[in-house]
Amino acid sequence: MNKLAKIATAFSLASLVSCSGGDSLVDVEVTSAMLQVVPGTATSCVAQKTAEDADTVPTSDIAMAYFKIPKMKFNPAHSTTRDVFITSIEISYTLPGSTERVVCPFAGDSLAALRDDWWNSSGREAKIAANSTDAQRTTTCAMYCGGINKDLPAFSATAEVRVYGYEQNPSNENDQTGFLTLTYVTFGKNQ
């Protein structure tokens, strides 16, 4: 099955799974500590990896100001029998006093850049193989979400993190089940 069809299948199935009220196929662990807003720019993982591949110096591509999720760990319910493919991650938030929803998407290369083995894999797939270790289920590069007005007074906000993907039988690529996992992070500025 081609990559686009797999992604479409995952999104379709994720919608069904998320409405079913069943247990999550993949739990996601992120820090429970408040993430601090950094009043500067940053360089994303994909910009770093692309520059490394081209043997050039990476440039900042995360708008001022930003927060970052240092690591994300994926805990598949069927970790010994099924492969898990993450197709996209979406971080979204609304700042206090605003009605505008900000979305920071991670898909394709920006998703693959979160782990060296994903970046270096054929097709740059975000795959967690059956029987993987804790370290193999954890991102190794931070997820940055920028565009926050650095002049805002102290605040605290909650960002929704949506992880889309599917699990698959390693010996039968047609045996797939999509999932959507929701989790939340708190971020803010003390002064």
mmCIF file of N, CA and C in Angstrom, residues 8-63:
data_model
loop_
_atom_site.group_PDB
_atom_site.id
_atom_site.type_symbol
_atom_site.label_atom_id
_atom_site.label_comp_id
_atom_site.label_asym_id
_atom_site.label_seq_id
_atom_site.Cartn_x
_atom_site.Cartn_y
_atom_site.Cartn_z
ATOM 1 N N ALA A 8 -4.019 8.225 4.710
ATOM 2 C CA ALA A 8 -5.465 8.441 4.611
ATOM 3 C C ALA A 8 -6.211 7.401 5.436
ATOM 4 N N THR A 9 -5.760 6.143 5.364
ATOM 5 C CA THR A 9 -6.380 5.082 6.145
ATOM 6 C C THR A 9 -6.253 5.369 7.637
ATOM 7 N N ALA A 10 -5.075 5.796 8.057
ATOM 8 C CA ALA A 10 -4.855 6.086 9.476
ATOM 9 C C ALA A 10 -5.772 7.195 9.966
ATOM 10 N N PHE A 11 -5.904 8.279 9.181
ATOM 11 C CA PHE A 11 -6.779 9.377 9.592
ATOM 12 C C PHE A 11 -8.232 8.920 9.657
ATOM 13 N N SER A 12 -8.673 8.131 8.679
ATOM 14 C CA SER A 12 -10.049 7.643 8.672
ATOM 15 C C SER A 12 -10.307 6.743 9.864
ATOM 16 N N LEU A 13 -9.400 5.806 10.082
ATOM 17 C CA LEU A 13 -9.568 4.887 11.191
ATOM 18 C C LEU A 13 -9.414 5.583 12.531
ATOM 19 N N ALA A 14 -8.543 6.560 12.599
ATOM 20 C CA ALA A 14 -8.357 7.303 13.849
ATOM 21 C C ALA A 14 -9.647 7.986 14.258
ATOM 22 N N SER A 15 -10.380 8.498 13.283
ATOM 23 C CA SER A 15 -11.654 9.140 13.587
ATOM 24 C C SER A 15 -12.613 8.142 14.205
ATOM 25 N N LEU A 16 -12.650 6.932 13.656
ATOM 26 C CA LEU A 16 -13.527 5.908 14.194
ATOM 27 C C LEU A 16 -13.082 5.465 15.581
ATOM 28 N N VAL A 17 -11.786 5.241 15.742
ATOM 29 C CA VAL A 17 -11.263 4.784 17.021
ATOM 30 C C VAL A 17 -11.494 5.826 18.099
ATOM 31 N N SER A 18 -11.266 7.102 17.776
ATOM 32 C CA SER A 18 -11.393 8.141 18.792
ATOM 33 C C SER A 18 -12.827 8.308 19.257
ATOM 34 N N CYS A 19 -13.775 7.926 18.431
ATOM 35 C CA CYS A 19 -15.181 8.048 18.802
ATOM 36 C C CYS A 19 -15.698 6.797 19.495
ATOM 37 N N SER A 20 -14.902 5.726 19.480
ATOM 38 C CA SER A 20 -15.401 4.459 19.983
ATOM 39 C C SER A 20 -15.439 4.390 21.502
ATOM 40 N N GLY A 21 -14.646 5.221 22.162
ATOM 41 C CA GLY A 21 -14.619 5.191 23.616
ATOM 42 C C GLY A 21 -13.801 4.042 24.171
ATOM 43 N N GLY A 22 -13.108 3.288 23.301
ATOM 44 C CA GLY A 22 -12.292 2.169 23.742
ATOM 45 C C GLY A 22 -10.957 2.627 24.283
ATOM 46 N N ASP A 23 -10.201 1.646 24.753
ATOM 47 C CA ASP A 23 -8.857 1.950 25.244
ATOM 48 C C ASP A 23 -7.978 2.419 24.102
ATOM 49 N N SER A 24 -7.025 3.248 24.416
ATOM 50 C CA SER A 24 -6.105 3.765 23.416
ATOM 51 C C SER A 24 -5.145 2.669 22.980
ATOM 52 N N LEU A 25 -4.870 2.612 21.685
ATOM 53 C CA LEU A 25 -3.897 1.659 21.159
ATOM 54 C C LEU A 25 -2.475 2.091 21.481
ATOM 55 N N VAL A 26 -2.271 3.397 21.626
ATOM 56 C CA VAL A 26 -0.945 3.926 21.942
ATOM 57 C C VAL A 26 -1.102 5.052 22.961
ATOM 58 N N ASP A 27 -0.531 4.865 24.136
ATOM 59 C CA ASP A 27 -0.498 5.939 25.124
ATOM 60 C C ASP A 27 0.741 6.781 24.864
ATOM 61 N N VAL A 28 0.640 8.067 25.147
ATOM 62 C CA VAL A 28 1.746 8.989 24.917
ATOM 63 C C VAL A 28 2.132 9.627 26.247
ATOM 64 N N GLU A 29 3.429 9.614 26.550
ATOM 65 C CA GLU A 29 3.948 10.249 27.761
ATOM 66 C C GLU A 29 4.702 11.515 27.390
ATOM 67 N N VAL A 30 4.338 12.609 28.036
ATOM 68 C CA VAL A 30 5.070 13.874 27.916
ATOM 69 C C VAL A 30 5.246 14.420 29.326
ATOM 70 N N THR A 31 6.091 15.401 29.473
ATOM 71 C CA THR A 31 6.339 15.975 30.787
ATOM 72 C C THR A 31 5.066 16.579 31.376
ATOM 73 N N SER A 32 4.936 16.478 32.691
ATOM 74 C CA SER A 32 3.800 17.114 33.352
ATOM 75 C C SER A 32 4.191 18.488 33.899
ATOM 76 N N ALA A 33 5.475 18.808 33.850
ATOM 77 C CA ALA A 33 5.939 20.122 34.315
ATOM 78 C C ALA A 33 5.552 21.198 33.305
ATOM 79 N N MET A 34 5.339 22.424 33.804
ATOM 80 C CA MET A 34 5.016 23.517 32.894
ATOM 81 C C MET A 34 6.227 23.814 32.007
ATOM 82 N N LEU A 35 5.992 23.893 30.711
ATOM 83 C CA LEU A 35 7.042 24.209 29.748
ATOM 84 C C LEU A 35 7.177 25.719 29.657
ATOM 85 N N GLN A 36 8.376 26.223 29.786
ATOM 86 C CA GLN A 36 8.609 27.666 29.777
ATOM 87 C C GLN A 36 8.687 28.210 28.352
ATOM 88 N N VAL A 37 8.086 29.362 28.142
ATOM 89 C CA VAL A 37 8.198 30.055 26.865
ATOM 90 C C VAL A 37 9.584 30.693 26.808
ATOM 91 N N VAL A 38 10.282 30.454 25.712
ATOM 92 C CA VAL A 38 11.630 30.996 25.506
ATOM 93 C C VAL A 38 11.510 32.196 24.574
ATOM 94 N N PRO A 39 11.962 33.380 24.993
ATOM 95 C CA PRO A 39 11.782 34.598 24.185
ATOM 96 C C PRO A 39 12.855 34.755 23.106
ATOM 97 N N GLY A 40 12.957 33.785 22.242
ATOM 98 C CA GLY A 40 13.945 33.837 21.170
ATOM 99 C C GLY A 40 13.515 32.946 20.034
ATOM 100 N N THR A 41 14.417 32.723 19.096
ATOM 101 C CA THR A 41 14.142 31.814 17.991
ATOM 102 C C THR A 41 14.887 30.511 18.246
ATOM 103 N N ALA A 42 14.567 29.487 17.468
ATOM 104 C CA ALA A 42 15.222 28.187 17.629
ATOM 105 C C ALA A 42 15.337 27.508 16.271
ATOM 106 N N THR A 43 16.060 26.424 16.257
ATOM 107 C CA THR A 43 16.234 25.634 15.042
ATOM 108 C C THR A 43 15.560 24.284 15.247
ATOM 109 N N SER A 44 14.629 23.957 14.382
ATOM 110 C CA SER A 44 13.881 22.710 14.494
ATOM 111 C C SER A 44 14.761 21.509 14.178
ATOM 112 N N CYS A 45 14.279 20.345 14.534
ATOM 113 C CA CYS A 45 14.999 19.100 14.242
ATOM 114 C C CYS A 45 15.150 18.903 12.743
ATOM 115 N N VAL A 46 14.105 19.202 11.978
ATOM 116 C CA VAL A 46 14.189 18.994 10.525
ATOM 117 C C VAL A 46 15.201 19.947 9.900
ATOM 118 N N ALA A 47 15.297 21.172 10.394
ATOM 119 C CA ALA A 47 16.304 22.109 9.873
ATOM 120 C C ALA A 47 17.710 21.624 10.221
ATOM 121 N N GLN A 48 17.878 21.074 11.421
ATOM 122 C CA GLN A 48 19.174 20.529 11.826
ATOM 123 C C GLN A 48 19.569 19.342 10.952
ATOM 124 N N LYS A 49 18.631 18.402 10.755
ATOM 125 C CA LYS A 49 18.920 17.195 9.963
ATOM 126 C C LYS A 49 19.186 17.542 8.504
ATOM 127 N N THR A 50 18.392 18.442 7.946
ATOM 128 C CA THR A 50 18.567 18.838 6.547
ATOM 129 C C THR A 50 19.933 19.487 6.347
ATOM 130 N N ALA A 51 20.321 20.334 7.287
ATOM 131 C CA ALA A 51 21.633 20.987 7.200
ATOM 132 C C ALA A 51 22.763 19.963 7.324
ATOM 133 N N GLU A 52 22.606 19.007 8.244
ATOM 134 C CA GLU A 52 23.620 17.954 8.390
ATOM 135 C C GLU A 52 23.781 17.173 7.090
ATOM 136 N N ASP A 53 22.644 16.796 6.470
ATOM 137 C CA ASP A 53 22.683 16.032 5.218
ATOM 138 C C ASP A 53 23.352 16.822 4.094
ATOM 139 N N ALA A 54 23.170 18.149 4.102
ATOM 140 C CA ALA A 54 23.742 19.008 3.058
ATOM 141 C C ALA A 54 25.119 19.542 3.443
ATOM 142 N N ASP A 55 25.585 19.168 4.632
ATOM 143 C CA ASP A 55 26.869 19.647 5.153
ATOM 144 C C ASP A 55 26.927 21.177 5.182
ATOM 145 N N THR A 56 25.828 21.769 5.689
ATOM 146 C CA THR A 56 25.742 23.223 5.834
ATOM 147 C C THR A 56 25.391 23.558 7.279
ATOM 148 N N VAL A 57 25.328 24.825 7.576
ATOM 149 C CA VAL A 57 24.977 25.286 8.922
ATOM 150 C C VAL A 57 23.459 25.489 8.989
ATOM 151 N N PRO A 58 22.794 24.909 10.004
ATOM 152 C CA PRO A 58 21.345 25.098 10.110
ATOM 153 C C PRO A 58 20.992 26.537 10.479
ATOM 154 N N THR A 59 19.821 26.977 10.038
ATOM 155 C CA THR A 59 19.343 28.317 10.380
ATOM 156 C C THR A 59 18.086 28.202 11.235
ATOM 157 N N SER A 60 17.864 29.209 12.047
ATOM 158 C CA SER A 60 16.673 29.233 12.898
ATOM 159 C C SER A 60 15.426 29.270 12.034
ATOM 160 N N ASP A 61 14.475 28.412 12.364
ATOM 161 C CA ASP A 61 13.214 28.392 11.632
ATOM 162 C C ASP A 61 12.002 28.377 12.562
ATOM 163 N N ILE A 62 12.233 28.468 13.859
ATOM 164 C CA ILE A 62 11.144 28.539 14.835
ATOM 165 C C ILE A 62 10.983 29.996 15.240
ATOM 166 N N ALA A 63 9.776 30.505 15.013
ATOM 167 C CA ALA A 63 9.502 31.924 15.265
ATOM 168 C C ALA A 63 9.528 32.237 16.758
#
